[in-house]
PDB file of C-alpha atoms in Angstrom:
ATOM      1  CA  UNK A   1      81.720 -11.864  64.728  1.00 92.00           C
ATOM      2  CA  UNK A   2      85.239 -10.620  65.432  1.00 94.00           C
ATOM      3  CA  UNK A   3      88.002 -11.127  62.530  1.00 93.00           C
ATOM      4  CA  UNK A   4      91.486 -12.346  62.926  1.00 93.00           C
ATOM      5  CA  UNK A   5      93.886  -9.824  61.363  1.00 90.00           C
ATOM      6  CA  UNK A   6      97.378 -10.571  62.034  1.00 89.00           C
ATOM      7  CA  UNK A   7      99.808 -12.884  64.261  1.00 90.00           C
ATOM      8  CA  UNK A   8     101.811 -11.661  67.446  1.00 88.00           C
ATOM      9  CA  UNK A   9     104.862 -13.044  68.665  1.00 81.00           C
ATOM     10  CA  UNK A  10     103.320 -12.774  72.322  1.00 79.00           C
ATOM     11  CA  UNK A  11     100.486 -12.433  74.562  1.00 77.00           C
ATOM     12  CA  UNK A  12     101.729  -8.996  75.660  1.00 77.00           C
ATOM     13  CA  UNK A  13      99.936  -9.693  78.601  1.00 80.00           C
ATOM     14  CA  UNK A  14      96.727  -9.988  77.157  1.00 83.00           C
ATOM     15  CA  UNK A  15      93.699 -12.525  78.060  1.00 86.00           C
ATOM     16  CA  UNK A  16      93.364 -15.146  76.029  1.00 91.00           C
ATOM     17  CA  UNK A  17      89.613 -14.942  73.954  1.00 92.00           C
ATOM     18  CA  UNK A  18      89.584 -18.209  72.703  1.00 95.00           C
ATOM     19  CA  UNK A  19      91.320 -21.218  71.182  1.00 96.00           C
ATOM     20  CA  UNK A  20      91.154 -22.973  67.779  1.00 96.00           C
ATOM     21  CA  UNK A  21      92.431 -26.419  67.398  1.00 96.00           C
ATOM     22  CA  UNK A  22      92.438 -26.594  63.808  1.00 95.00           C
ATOM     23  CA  UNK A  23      94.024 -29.668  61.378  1.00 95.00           C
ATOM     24  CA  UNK A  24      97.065 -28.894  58.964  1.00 94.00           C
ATOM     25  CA  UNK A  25      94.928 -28.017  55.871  1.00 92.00           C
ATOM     26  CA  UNK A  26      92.794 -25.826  58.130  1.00 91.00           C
ATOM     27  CA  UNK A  27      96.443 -24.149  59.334  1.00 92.00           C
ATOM     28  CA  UNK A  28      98.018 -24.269  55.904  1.00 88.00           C
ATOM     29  CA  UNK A  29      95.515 -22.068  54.315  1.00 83.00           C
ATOM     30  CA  UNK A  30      93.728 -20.172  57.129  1.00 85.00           C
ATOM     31  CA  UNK A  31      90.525 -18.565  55.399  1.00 88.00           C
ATOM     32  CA  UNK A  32      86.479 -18.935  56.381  1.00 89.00           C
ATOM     33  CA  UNK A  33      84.798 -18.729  59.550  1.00 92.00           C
ATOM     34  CA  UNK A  34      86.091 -21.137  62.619  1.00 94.00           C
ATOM     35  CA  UNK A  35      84.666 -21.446  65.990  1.00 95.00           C
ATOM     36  CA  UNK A  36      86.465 -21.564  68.607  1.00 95.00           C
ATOM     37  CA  UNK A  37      86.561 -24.543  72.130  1.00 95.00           C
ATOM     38  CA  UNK A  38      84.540 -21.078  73.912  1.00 96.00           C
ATOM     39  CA  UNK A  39      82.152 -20.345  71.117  1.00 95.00           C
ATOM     40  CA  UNK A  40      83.456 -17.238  69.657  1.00 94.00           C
ATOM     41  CA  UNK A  41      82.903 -17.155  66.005  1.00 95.00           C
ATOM     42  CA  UNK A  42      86.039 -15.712  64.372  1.00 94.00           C
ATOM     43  CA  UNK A  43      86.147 -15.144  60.520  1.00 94.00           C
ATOM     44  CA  UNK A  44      89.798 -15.782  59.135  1.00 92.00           C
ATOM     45  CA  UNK A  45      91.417 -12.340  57.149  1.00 87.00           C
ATOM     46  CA  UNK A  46      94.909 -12.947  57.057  1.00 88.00           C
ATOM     47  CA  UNK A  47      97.253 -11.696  54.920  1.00 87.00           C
ATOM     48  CA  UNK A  48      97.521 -14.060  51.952  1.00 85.00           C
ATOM     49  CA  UNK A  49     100.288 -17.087  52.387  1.00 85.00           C
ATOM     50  CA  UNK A  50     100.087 -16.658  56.359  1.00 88.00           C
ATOM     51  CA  UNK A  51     100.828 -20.064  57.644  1.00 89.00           C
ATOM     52  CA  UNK A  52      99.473 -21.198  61.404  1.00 92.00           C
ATOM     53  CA  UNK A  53     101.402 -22.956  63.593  1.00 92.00           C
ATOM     54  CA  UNK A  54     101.179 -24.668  66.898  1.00 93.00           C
ATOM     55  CA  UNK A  55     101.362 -22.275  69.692  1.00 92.00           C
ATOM     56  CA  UNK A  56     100.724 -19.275  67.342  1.00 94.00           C
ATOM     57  CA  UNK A  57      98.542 -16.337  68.239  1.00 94.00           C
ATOM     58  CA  UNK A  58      96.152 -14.461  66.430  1.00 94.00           C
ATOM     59  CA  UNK A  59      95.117 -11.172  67.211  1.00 92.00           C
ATOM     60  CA  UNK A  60      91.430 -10.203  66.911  1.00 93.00           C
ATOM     61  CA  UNK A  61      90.522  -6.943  65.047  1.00 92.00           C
ATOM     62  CA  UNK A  62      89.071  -5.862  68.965  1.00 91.00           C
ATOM     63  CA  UNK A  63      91.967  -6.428  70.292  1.00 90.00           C
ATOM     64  CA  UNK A  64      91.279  -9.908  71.147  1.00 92.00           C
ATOM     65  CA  UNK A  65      93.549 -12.821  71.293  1.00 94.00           C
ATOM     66  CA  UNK A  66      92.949 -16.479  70.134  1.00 95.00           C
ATOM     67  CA  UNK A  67      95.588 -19.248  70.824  1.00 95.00           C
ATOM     68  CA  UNK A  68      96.385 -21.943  68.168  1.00 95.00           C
ATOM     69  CA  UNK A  69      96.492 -25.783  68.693  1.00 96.00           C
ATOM     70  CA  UNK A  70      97.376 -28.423  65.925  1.00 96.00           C
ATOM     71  CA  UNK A  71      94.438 -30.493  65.936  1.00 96.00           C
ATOM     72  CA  UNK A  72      95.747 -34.475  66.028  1.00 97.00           C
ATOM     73  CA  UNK A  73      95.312 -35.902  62.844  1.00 97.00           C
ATOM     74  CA  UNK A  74      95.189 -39.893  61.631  1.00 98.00           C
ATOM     75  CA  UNK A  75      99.359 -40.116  60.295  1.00 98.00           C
ATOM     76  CA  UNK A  76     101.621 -42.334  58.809  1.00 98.00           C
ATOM     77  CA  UNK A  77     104.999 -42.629  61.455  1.00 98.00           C
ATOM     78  CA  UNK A  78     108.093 -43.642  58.821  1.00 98.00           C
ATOM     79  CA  UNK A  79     111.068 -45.251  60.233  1.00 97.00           C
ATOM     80  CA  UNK A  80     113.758 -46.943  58.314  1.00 96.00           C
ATOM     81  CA  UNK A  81     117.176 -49.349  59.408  1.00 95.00           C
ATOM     82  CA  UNK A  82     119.528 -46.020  58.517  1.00 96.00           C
ATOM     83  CA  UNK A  83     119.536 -42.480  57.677  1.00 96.00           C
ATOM     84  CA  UNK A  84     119.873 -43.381  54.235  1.00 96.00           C
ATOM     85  CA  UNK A  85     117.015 -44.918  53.691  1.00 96.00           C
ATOM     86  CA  UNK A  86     114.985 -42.232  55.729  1.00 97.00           C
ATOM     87  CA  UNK A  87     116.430 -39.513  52.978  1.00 96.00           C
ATOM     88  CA  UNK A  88     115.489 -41.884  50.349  1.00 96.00           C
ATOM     89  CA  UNK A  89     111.802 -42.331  51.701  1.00 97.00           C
ATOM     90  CA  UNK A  90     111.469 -38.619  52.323  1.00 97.00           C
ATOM     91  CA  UNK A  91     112.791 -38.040  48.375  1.00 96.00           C
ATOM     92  CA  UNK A  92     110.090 -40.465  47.743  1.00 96.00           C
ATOM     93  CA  UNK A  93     107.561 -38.579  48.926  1.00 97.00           C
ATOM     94  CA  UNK A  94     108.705 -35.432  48.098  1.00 94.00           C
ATOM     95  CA  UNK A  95     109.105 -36.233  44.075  1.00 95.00           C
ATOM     96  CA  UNK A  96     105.008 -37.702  44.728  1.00 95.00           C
ATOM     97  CA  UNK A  97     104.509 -33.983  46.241  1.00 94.00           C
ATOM     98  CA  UNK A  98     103.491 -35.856  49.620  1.00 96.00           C
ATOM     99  CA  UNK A  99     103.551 -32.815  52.657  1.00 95.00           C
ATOM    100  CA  UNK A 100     106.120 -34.442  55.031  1.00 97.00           C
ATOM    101  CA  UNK A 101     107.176 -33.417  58.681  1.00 96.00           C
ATOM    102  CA  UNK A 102     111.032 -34.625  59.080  1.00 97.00           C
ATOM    103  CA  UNK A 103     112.126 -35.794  62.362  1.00 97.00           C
ATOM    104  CA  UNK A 104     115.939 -36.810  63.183  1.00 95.00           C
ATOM    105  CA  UNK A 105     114.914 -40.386  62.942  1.00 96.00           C
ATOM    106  CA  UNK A 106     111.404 -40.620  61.065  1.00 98.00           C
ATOM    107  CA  UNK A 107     109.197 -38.857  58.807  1.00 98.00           C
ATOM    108  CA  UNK A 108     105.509 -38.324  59.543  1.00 98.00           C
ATOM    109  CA  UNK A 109     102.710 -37.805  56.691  1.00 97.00           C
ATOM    110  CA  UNK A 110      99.324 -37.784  56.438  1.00 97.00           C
ATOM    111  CA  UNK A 111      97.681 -41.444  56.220  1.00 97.00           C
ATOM    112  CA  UNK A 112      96.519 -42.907  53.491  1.00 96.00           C
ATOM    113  CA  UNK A 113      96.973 -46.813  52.159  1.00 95.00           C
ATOM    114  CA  UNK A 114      98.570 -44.689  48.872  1.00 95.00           C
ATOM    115  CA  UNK A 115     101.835 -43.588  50.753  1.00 96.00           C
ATOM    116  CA  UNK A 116     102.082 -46.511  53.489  1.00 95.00           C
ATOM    117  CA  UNK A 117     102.265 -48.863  49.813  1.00 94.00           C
ATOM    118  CA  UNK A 118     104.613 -46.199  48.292  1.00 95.00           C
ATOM    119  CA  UNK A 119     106.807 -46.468  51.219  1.00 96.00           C
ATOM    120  CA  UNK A 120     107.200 -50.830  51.941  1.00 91.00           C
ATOM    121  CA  UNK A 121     109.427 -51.782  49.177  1.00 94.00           C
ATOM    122  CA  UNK A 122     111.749 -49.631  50.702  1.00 93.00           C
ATOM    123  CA  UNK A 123     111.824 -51.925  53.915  1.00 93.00           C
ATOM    124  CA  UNK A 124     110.235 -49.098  55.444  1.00 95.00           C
ATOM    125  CA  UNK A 125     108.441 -49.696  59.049  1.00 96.00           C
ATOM    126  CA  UNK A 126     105.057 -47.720  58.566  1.00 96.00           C
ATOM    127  CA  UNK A 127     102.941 -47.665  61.445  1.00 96.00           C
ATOM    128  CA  UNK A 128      99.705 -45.384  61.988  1.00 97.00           C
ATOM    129  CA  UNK A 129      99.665 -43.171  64.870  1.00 98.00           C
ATOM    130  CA  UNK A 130      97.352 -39.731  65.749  1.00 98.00           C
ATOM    131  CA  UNK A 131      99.031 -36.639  66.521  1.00 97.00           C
ATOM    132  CA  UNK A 132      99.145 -33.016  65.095  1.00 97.00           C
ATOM    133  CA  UNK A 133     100.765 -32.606  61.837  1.00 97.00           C
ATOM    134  CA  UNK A 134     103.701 -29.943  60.896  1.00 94.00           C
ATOM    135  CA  UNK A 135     105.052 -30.684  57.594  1.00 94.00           C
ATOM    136  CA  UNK A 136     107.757 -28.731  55.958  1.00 90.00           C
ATOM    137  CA  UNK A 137     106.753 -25.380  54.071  1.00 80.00           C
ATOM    138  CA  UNK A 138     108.255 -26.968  50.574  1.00 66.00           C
ATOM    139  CA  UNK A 139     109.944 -24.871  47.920  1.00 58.00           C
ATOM    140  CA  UNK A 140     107.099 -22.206  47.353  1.00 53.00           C
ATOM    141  CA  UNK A 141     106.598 -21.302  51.361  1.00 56.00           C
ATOM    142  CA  UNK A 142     108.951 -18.372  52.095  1.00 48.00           C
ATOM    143  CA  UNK A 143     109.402 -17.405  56.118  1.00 47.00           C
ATOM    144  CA  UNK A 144     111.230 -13.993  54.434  1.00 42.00           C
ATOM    145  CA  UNK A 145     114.408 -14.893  56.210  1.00 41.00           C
ATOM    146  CA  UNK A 146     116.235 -17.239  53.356  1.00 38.00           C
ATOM    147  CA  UNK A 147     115.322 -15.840  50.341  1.00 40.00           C
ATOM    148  CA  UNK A 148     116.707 -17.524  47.015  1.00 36.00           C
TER     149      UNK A 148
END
């Protein structure tokens, strides 16, 4: 079994090992053993609060590399008549501590009948759709380039 140790920017002209389509839990603490679509068995060791993204790459401690996919996931798609409303639907979630991914337009979240309740007395237009999920790092997620 081959360990994941760190991310790269690029595939420096490397083959690609493997891929992992893995959900938004799966990506938002990275830790265990995954397989990946070609079978290889890679055991997660990444330095503590590393995030995956789509599109990321992992490098393998043989020198490996292992693409990342956002598996689709069952979502909640939130659209609302104005803007306002969509920022008072997102601070809805938010002060529930509901992971959201803002769009220009419309906020996706994970489904459940919970949120898609919280949301219709706003007049909110809730409709359930499958794709991967990306939601915002929150107030405790540091990228190292804004500290406070």
């Amino acid at each position: 079994m081959v360990r994941a140790v760190s991310l790269l920017s690029a595939h420096e002209g490397r083959p690609v090992r493997d891929v992992l389509i893995l959900s938004a839990e799966q990506r938002r603490l990275p830790s265990g053993i995954v397989t990946g679509l070609r079978g290889t068995e890679i055991a997660l060791t990444l330095p503590a609060g590393t995030r995956l993204r789509q599109d990321d790459i992992l490098l393998l401690d043989d020198g490996g590399i292992v693409d990342i996919v956002a598996r689709p996931e069952p979502l909640l798609e939130v659209r609302t008549a104005d803007l306002v409303s969509l920022a008072r639907a997102a601070w809805l979630l938010g002060d529930h501590h509901i992971p959201v991914e803002i769009h220009g337009r419309y906020l996706r979240l994970m489904h459940t009948e919970a949120a898609a309740n919280l949301l219709r007395p706003l007049g909110a237009s809730v409709r359930v759709i499958e794709a991967p999920f990306e939601p915002e790092g929150g107030a405790y997620e540091h990228s190292g380039d804004n500290e406070v």
